[in-house]
PDB file of C-alpha atoms in Angstrom:
ATOM      1  CA  ILE J  16     -22.907   6.055  26.595  1.00  0.00           C
ATOM      2  CA  TYR J  17     -25.718   7.410  24.437  1.00  0.00           C
ATOM      3  CA  ILE J  18     -26.944  10.989  24.435  1.00  0.00           C
ATOM      4  CA  TYR J  19     -29.899  12.747  22.846  1.00  0.00           C
ATOM      5  CA  VAL J  20     -29.318  16.338  21.747  1.00  0.00           C
ATOM      6  CA  HIS J  21     -32.071  18.834  20.951  1.00  0.00           C
ATOM      7  CA  ASN J  22     -31.226  22.399  19.866  1.00  0.00           C
ATOM      8  CA  LYS J  23     -27.562  21.948  20.880  1.00  0.00           C
ATOM      9  CA  ARG J  24     -28.620  20.864  24.371  1.00  0.00           C
ATOM     10  CA  VAL J  25     -28.349  17.400  25.914  1.00  0.00           C
ATOM     11  CA  VAL J  26     -31.854  16.374  26.945  1.00  0.00           C
ATOM     12  CA  GLY J  27     -31.351  12.603  27.266  1.00  0.00           C
ATOM     13  CA  PHE J  28     -28.616  10.290  28.543  1.00  0.00           C
ATOM     14  CA  CYS J  29     -28.240   6.506  28.735  1.00  0.00           C
ATOM     15  CA  SER J  30     -25.313   4.539  30.146  1.00  0.00           C
ATOM     16  CA  VAL J  31     -25.260   0.764  29.583  1.00  0.00           C
ATOM     17  CA  GLU J  32     -23.006  -2.211  30.220  1.00  0.00           C
ATOM     18  CA  VAL J  33     -22.762  -5.837  29.163  1.00  0.00           C
ATOM     19  CA  LEU J  34     -24.215  -8.206  31.783  1.00  0.00           C
ATOM     20  CA  LEU J  35     -24.451 -11.952  32.260  1.00  0.00           C
ATOM     21  CA  LYS J  36     -27.016 -11.982  35.055  1.00  0.00           C
ATOM     22  CA  ALA J  37     -29.459  -9.747  36.902  1.00  0.00           C
ATOM     23  CA  PHE J  38     -31.721  -9.951  39.951  1.00  0.00           C
ATOM     24  CA  ARG J  39     -35.466  -9.245  39.863  1.00  0.00           C
ATOM     25  CA  LEU J  40     -36.987  -6.797  42.320  1.00  0.00           C
ATOM     26  CA  HIS J  41     -39.498  -8.164  44.793  1.00  0.00           C
ATOM     27  CA  PRO J  42     -43.010  -7.194  43.730  1.00  0.00           C
ATOM     28  CA  GLU J  43     -43.838  -5.286  46.908  1.00  0.00           C
ATOM     29  CA  ASN J  44     -40.952  -2.924  46.202  1.00  0.00           C
ATOM     30  CA  SER J  45     -41.292  -2.524  42.456  1.00  0.00           C
ATOM     31  CA  GLY J  46     -44.965  -1.648  42.370  1.00  0.00           C
ATOM     32  CA  ASN J  47     -45.577  -4.506  39.938  1.00  0.00           C
ATOM     33  CA  GLU J  48     -47.706  -7.435  41.077  1.00  0.00           C
ATOM     34  CA  ASP J  49     -45.747  -9.882  38.918  1.00  0.00           C
ATOM     35  CA  GLY J  50     -42.321  -8.696  40.100  1.00  0.00           C
ATOM     36  CA  GLU J  51     -41.055  -8.575  36.531  1.00  0.00           C
ATOM     37  CA  ASN J  52     -38.991  -5.429  36.951  1.00  0.00           C
ATOM     38  CA  ILE J  53     -35.273  -6.215  36.883  1.00  0.00           C
ATOM     39  CA  SER J  54     -32.419  -4.650  38.811  1.00  0.00           C
ATOM     40  CA  SER J  55     -28.810  -5.494  37.992  1.00  0.00           C
ATOM     41  CA  LYS J  56     -26.362  -6.680  40.633  1.00  0.00           C
ATOM     42  CA  SER J  57     -23.502  -4.375  41.516  1.00  0.00           C
ATOM     43  CA  ASN J  58     -20.702  -4.794  44.058  1.00  0.00           C
ATOM     44  CA  GLY J  59     -22.126  -8.131  45.224  1.00  0.00           C
ATOM     45  CA  ASN J  60     -25.102  -6.343  46.778  1.00  0.00           C
ATOM     46  CA  THR J  61     -28.703  -7.271  46.084  1.00  0.00           C
ATOM     47  CA  ARG J  62     -30.290  -4.029  47.307  1.00  0.00           C
ATOM     48  CA  SER J  63     -31.035  -1.115  45.054  1.00  0.00           C
ATOM     49  CA  GLU J  64     -30.034   2.418  46.043  1.00  0.00           C
ATOM     50  CA  GLU J  65     -33.611   3.123  47.113  1.00  0.00           C
ATOM     51  CA  GLY J  66     -33.460   0.134  49.448  1.00  0.00           C
ATOM     52  CA  ALA J  67     -35.664  -2.201  47.407  1.00  0.00           C
ATOM     53  CA  ASN J  68     -34.942  -5.869  48.035  1.00  0.00           C
ATOM     54  CA  CYS J  69     -33.999  -8.060  45.103  1.00  0.00           C
ATOM     55  CA  THR J  70     -34.343 -11.794  44.694  1.00  0.00           C
ATOM     56  CA  THR J  71     -31.263 -13.905  45.378  1.00  0.00           C
ATOM     57  CA  LYS J  72     -31.791 -16.031  42.266  1.00  0.00           C
ATOM     58  CA  ALA J  73     -30.031 -14.638  39.211  1.00  0.00           C
ATOM     59  CA  SER J  74     -31.755 -14.377  35.835  1.00  0.00           C
ATOM     60  CA  LYS J  75     -30.008 -14.199  32.470  1.00  0.00           C
ATOM     61  CA  ALA J  76     -29.352 -10.722  31.136  1.00  0.00           C
ATOM     62  CA  MET J  77     -27.223  -9.279  28.348  1.00  0.00           C
ATOM     63  CA  MET J  78     -27.467  -5.528  28.833  1.00  0.00           C
ATOM     64  CA  GLY J  79     -27.715  -3.448  31.961  1.00  0.00           C
ATOM     65  CA  VAL J  80     -29.046   0.091  31.839  1.00  0.00           C
ATOM     66  CA  HIS J  81     -26.923   1.754  34.492  1.00  0.00           C
ATOM     67  CA  GLN J  82     -28.266   5.301  34.150  1.00  0.00           C
ATOM     68  CA  LEU J  83     -31.151   6.669  32.123  1.00  0.00           C
ATOM     69  CA  TRP J  84     -32.144  10.321  32.250  1.00  0.00           C
ATOM     70  CA  CYS J  85     -34.382  12.607  30.252  1.00  0.00           C
ATOM     71  CA  HIS J  86     -34.846  16.323  30.911  1.00  0.00           C
ATOM     72  CA  ARG J  87     -38.187  16.947  32.611  1.00  0.00           C
ATOM     73  CA  SER J  88     -39.486  19.181  29.816  1.00  0.00           C
ATOM     74  CA  HIS J  89     -38.687  16.508  27.207  1.00  0.00           C
ATOM     75  CA  ARG J  90     -40.314  13.509  28.870  1.00  0.00           C
ATOM     76  CA  LYS J  91     -43.178  11.586  27.234  1.00  0.00           C
ATOM     77  CA  LYS J  92     -41.524  12.094  23.823  1.00  0.00           C
ATOM     78  CA  LYS J  93     -40.046   8.574  23.534  1.00  0.00           C
ATOM     79  CA  ILE J  94     -36.483   9.862  24.062  1.00  0.00           C
ATOM     80  CA  ALA J  95     -35.667   7.247  26.713  1.00  0.00           C
ATOM     81  CA  THR J  96     -37.100   4.534  24.466  1.00  0.00           C
ATOM     82  CA  MET J  97     -34.966   5.711  21.535  1.00  0.00           C
ATOM     83  CA  LEU J  98     -31.843   5.733  23.716  1.00  0.00           C
ATOM     84  CA  VAL J  99     -32.403   2.210  25.073  1.00  0.00           C
ATOM     85  CA  ASP J 100     -33.289   0.952  21.576  1.00  0.00           C
ATOM     86  CA  ALA J 101     -30.059   2.455  20.208  1.00  0.00           C
ATOM     87  CA  ALA J 102     -28.060   0.821  23.008  1.00  0.00           C
ATOM     88  CA  ARG J 103     -29.731  -2.556  22.358  1.00  0.00           C
ATOM     89  CA  SER J 104     -28.865  -2.399  18.661  1.00  0.00           C
ATOM     90  CA  LYS J 105     -25.256  -1.209  19.074  1.00  0.00           C
ATOM     91  CA  LEU J 106     -23.968  -2.796  22.309  1.00  0.00           C
ATOM     92  CA  VAL J 107     -23.088  -6.189  20.806  1.00  0.00           C
ATOM     93  CA  TYR J 108     -21.804  -6.124  17.229  1.00  0.00           C
ATOM     94  CA  GLY J 109     -24.182  -7.893  14.847  1.00  0.00           C
ATOM     95  CA  LEU J 110     -26.869  -8.515  17.472  1.00  0.00           C
ATOM     96  CA  THR J 111     -29.818  -6.577  18.829  1.00  0.00           C
ATOM     97  CA  VAL J 112     -30.202  -7.426  22.508  1.00  0.00           C
ATOM     98  CA  PRO J 113     -33.711  -8.852  23.090  1.00  0.00           C
ATOM     99  CA  VAL J 114     -35.934  -6.695  25.292  1.00  0.00           C
ATOM    100  CA  GLU J 115     -36.312  -9.537  27.815  1.00  0.00           C
ATOM    101  CA  MET J 116     -32.512  -9.562  28.278  1.00  0.00           C
ATOM    102  CA  VAL J 117     -32.338  -5.890  29.358  1.00  0.00           C
ATOM    103  CA  ALA J 118     -31.925  -5.132  33.072  1.00  0.00           C
ATOM    104  CA  PHE J 119     -32.361  -1.775  34.794  1.00  0.00           C
ATOM    105  CA  SER J 120     -30.018  -0.972  37.673  1.00  0.00           C
ATOM    106  CA  SER J 121     -31.511   0.557  40.829  1.00  0.00           C
ATOM    107  CA  PRO J 122     -34.449   2.270  39.149  1.00  0.00           C
ATOM    108  CA  THR J 123     -36.293   5.208  40.679  1.00  0.00           C
ATOM    109  CA  LEU J 124     -40.091   4.978  40.772  1.00  0.00           C
ATOM    110  CA  ASP J 125     -40.274   6.687  37.362  1.00  0.00           C
ATOM    111  CA  GLY J 126     -37.472   4.455  36.108  1.00  0.00           C
ATOM    112  CA  ALA J 127     -39.264   1.310  37.293  1.00  0.00           C
ATOM    113  CA  ARG J 128     -42.440   2.505  35.556  1.00  0.00           C
ATOM    114  CA  PHE J 129     -40.461   3.078  32.347  1.00  0.00           C
ATOM    115  CA  ALA J 130     -38.794  -0.350  32.633  1.00  0.00           C
ATOM    116  CA  ARG J 131     -42.169  -2.090  33.027  1.00  0.00           C
ATOM    117  CA  GLN J 132     -43.645  -0.237  30.058  1.00  0.00           C
ATOM    118  CA  TYR J 133     -40.528  -0.770  27.930  1.00  0.00           C
ATOM    119  CA  SER J 134     -40.422  -4.506  28.607  1.00  0.00           C
ATOM    120  CA  ASN J 135     -44.244  -4.852  28.413  1.00  0.00           C
ATOM    121  CA  THR J 136     -44.476  -6.483  31.845  1.00  0.00           C
TER     122      THR J 136
END
C-alpha cells in the first residue's frame, strides 16, 4: 500500500499485488480502439466490476494495481503516476516492474483513461 500525504492529509492511495497473468479488456468496453487496457483476474471471474468483458486469453503481468485513488482537488498533479511508479520500483526487490507488465484491476472510466495514458497505449 502506498499513500501520498499533503499538509497532513492523505490525498492519494495505491494498493498493488504481485501477479503472474492478467486479462485485457475488450476494446468496445475500454474506450480504446486497440483494446490495450488491462484488467487483472480476480476470483476466477473475467468481468470487471463495471461489467466490462475481458478476453479469455491471459497475458503476462507482474504487478496488479488493485485500487488507485486521488482526491478530486489534487488530480492532474501526477500523484497517481508517482504512486504507481513508487509501487513499480519497490514491489519486487532489486527490480523495477516494466510498465508493460502492470495491470489495472476493474478500472473506472477515469481509471481506464489513466491506465492508457500511463502505459502509453
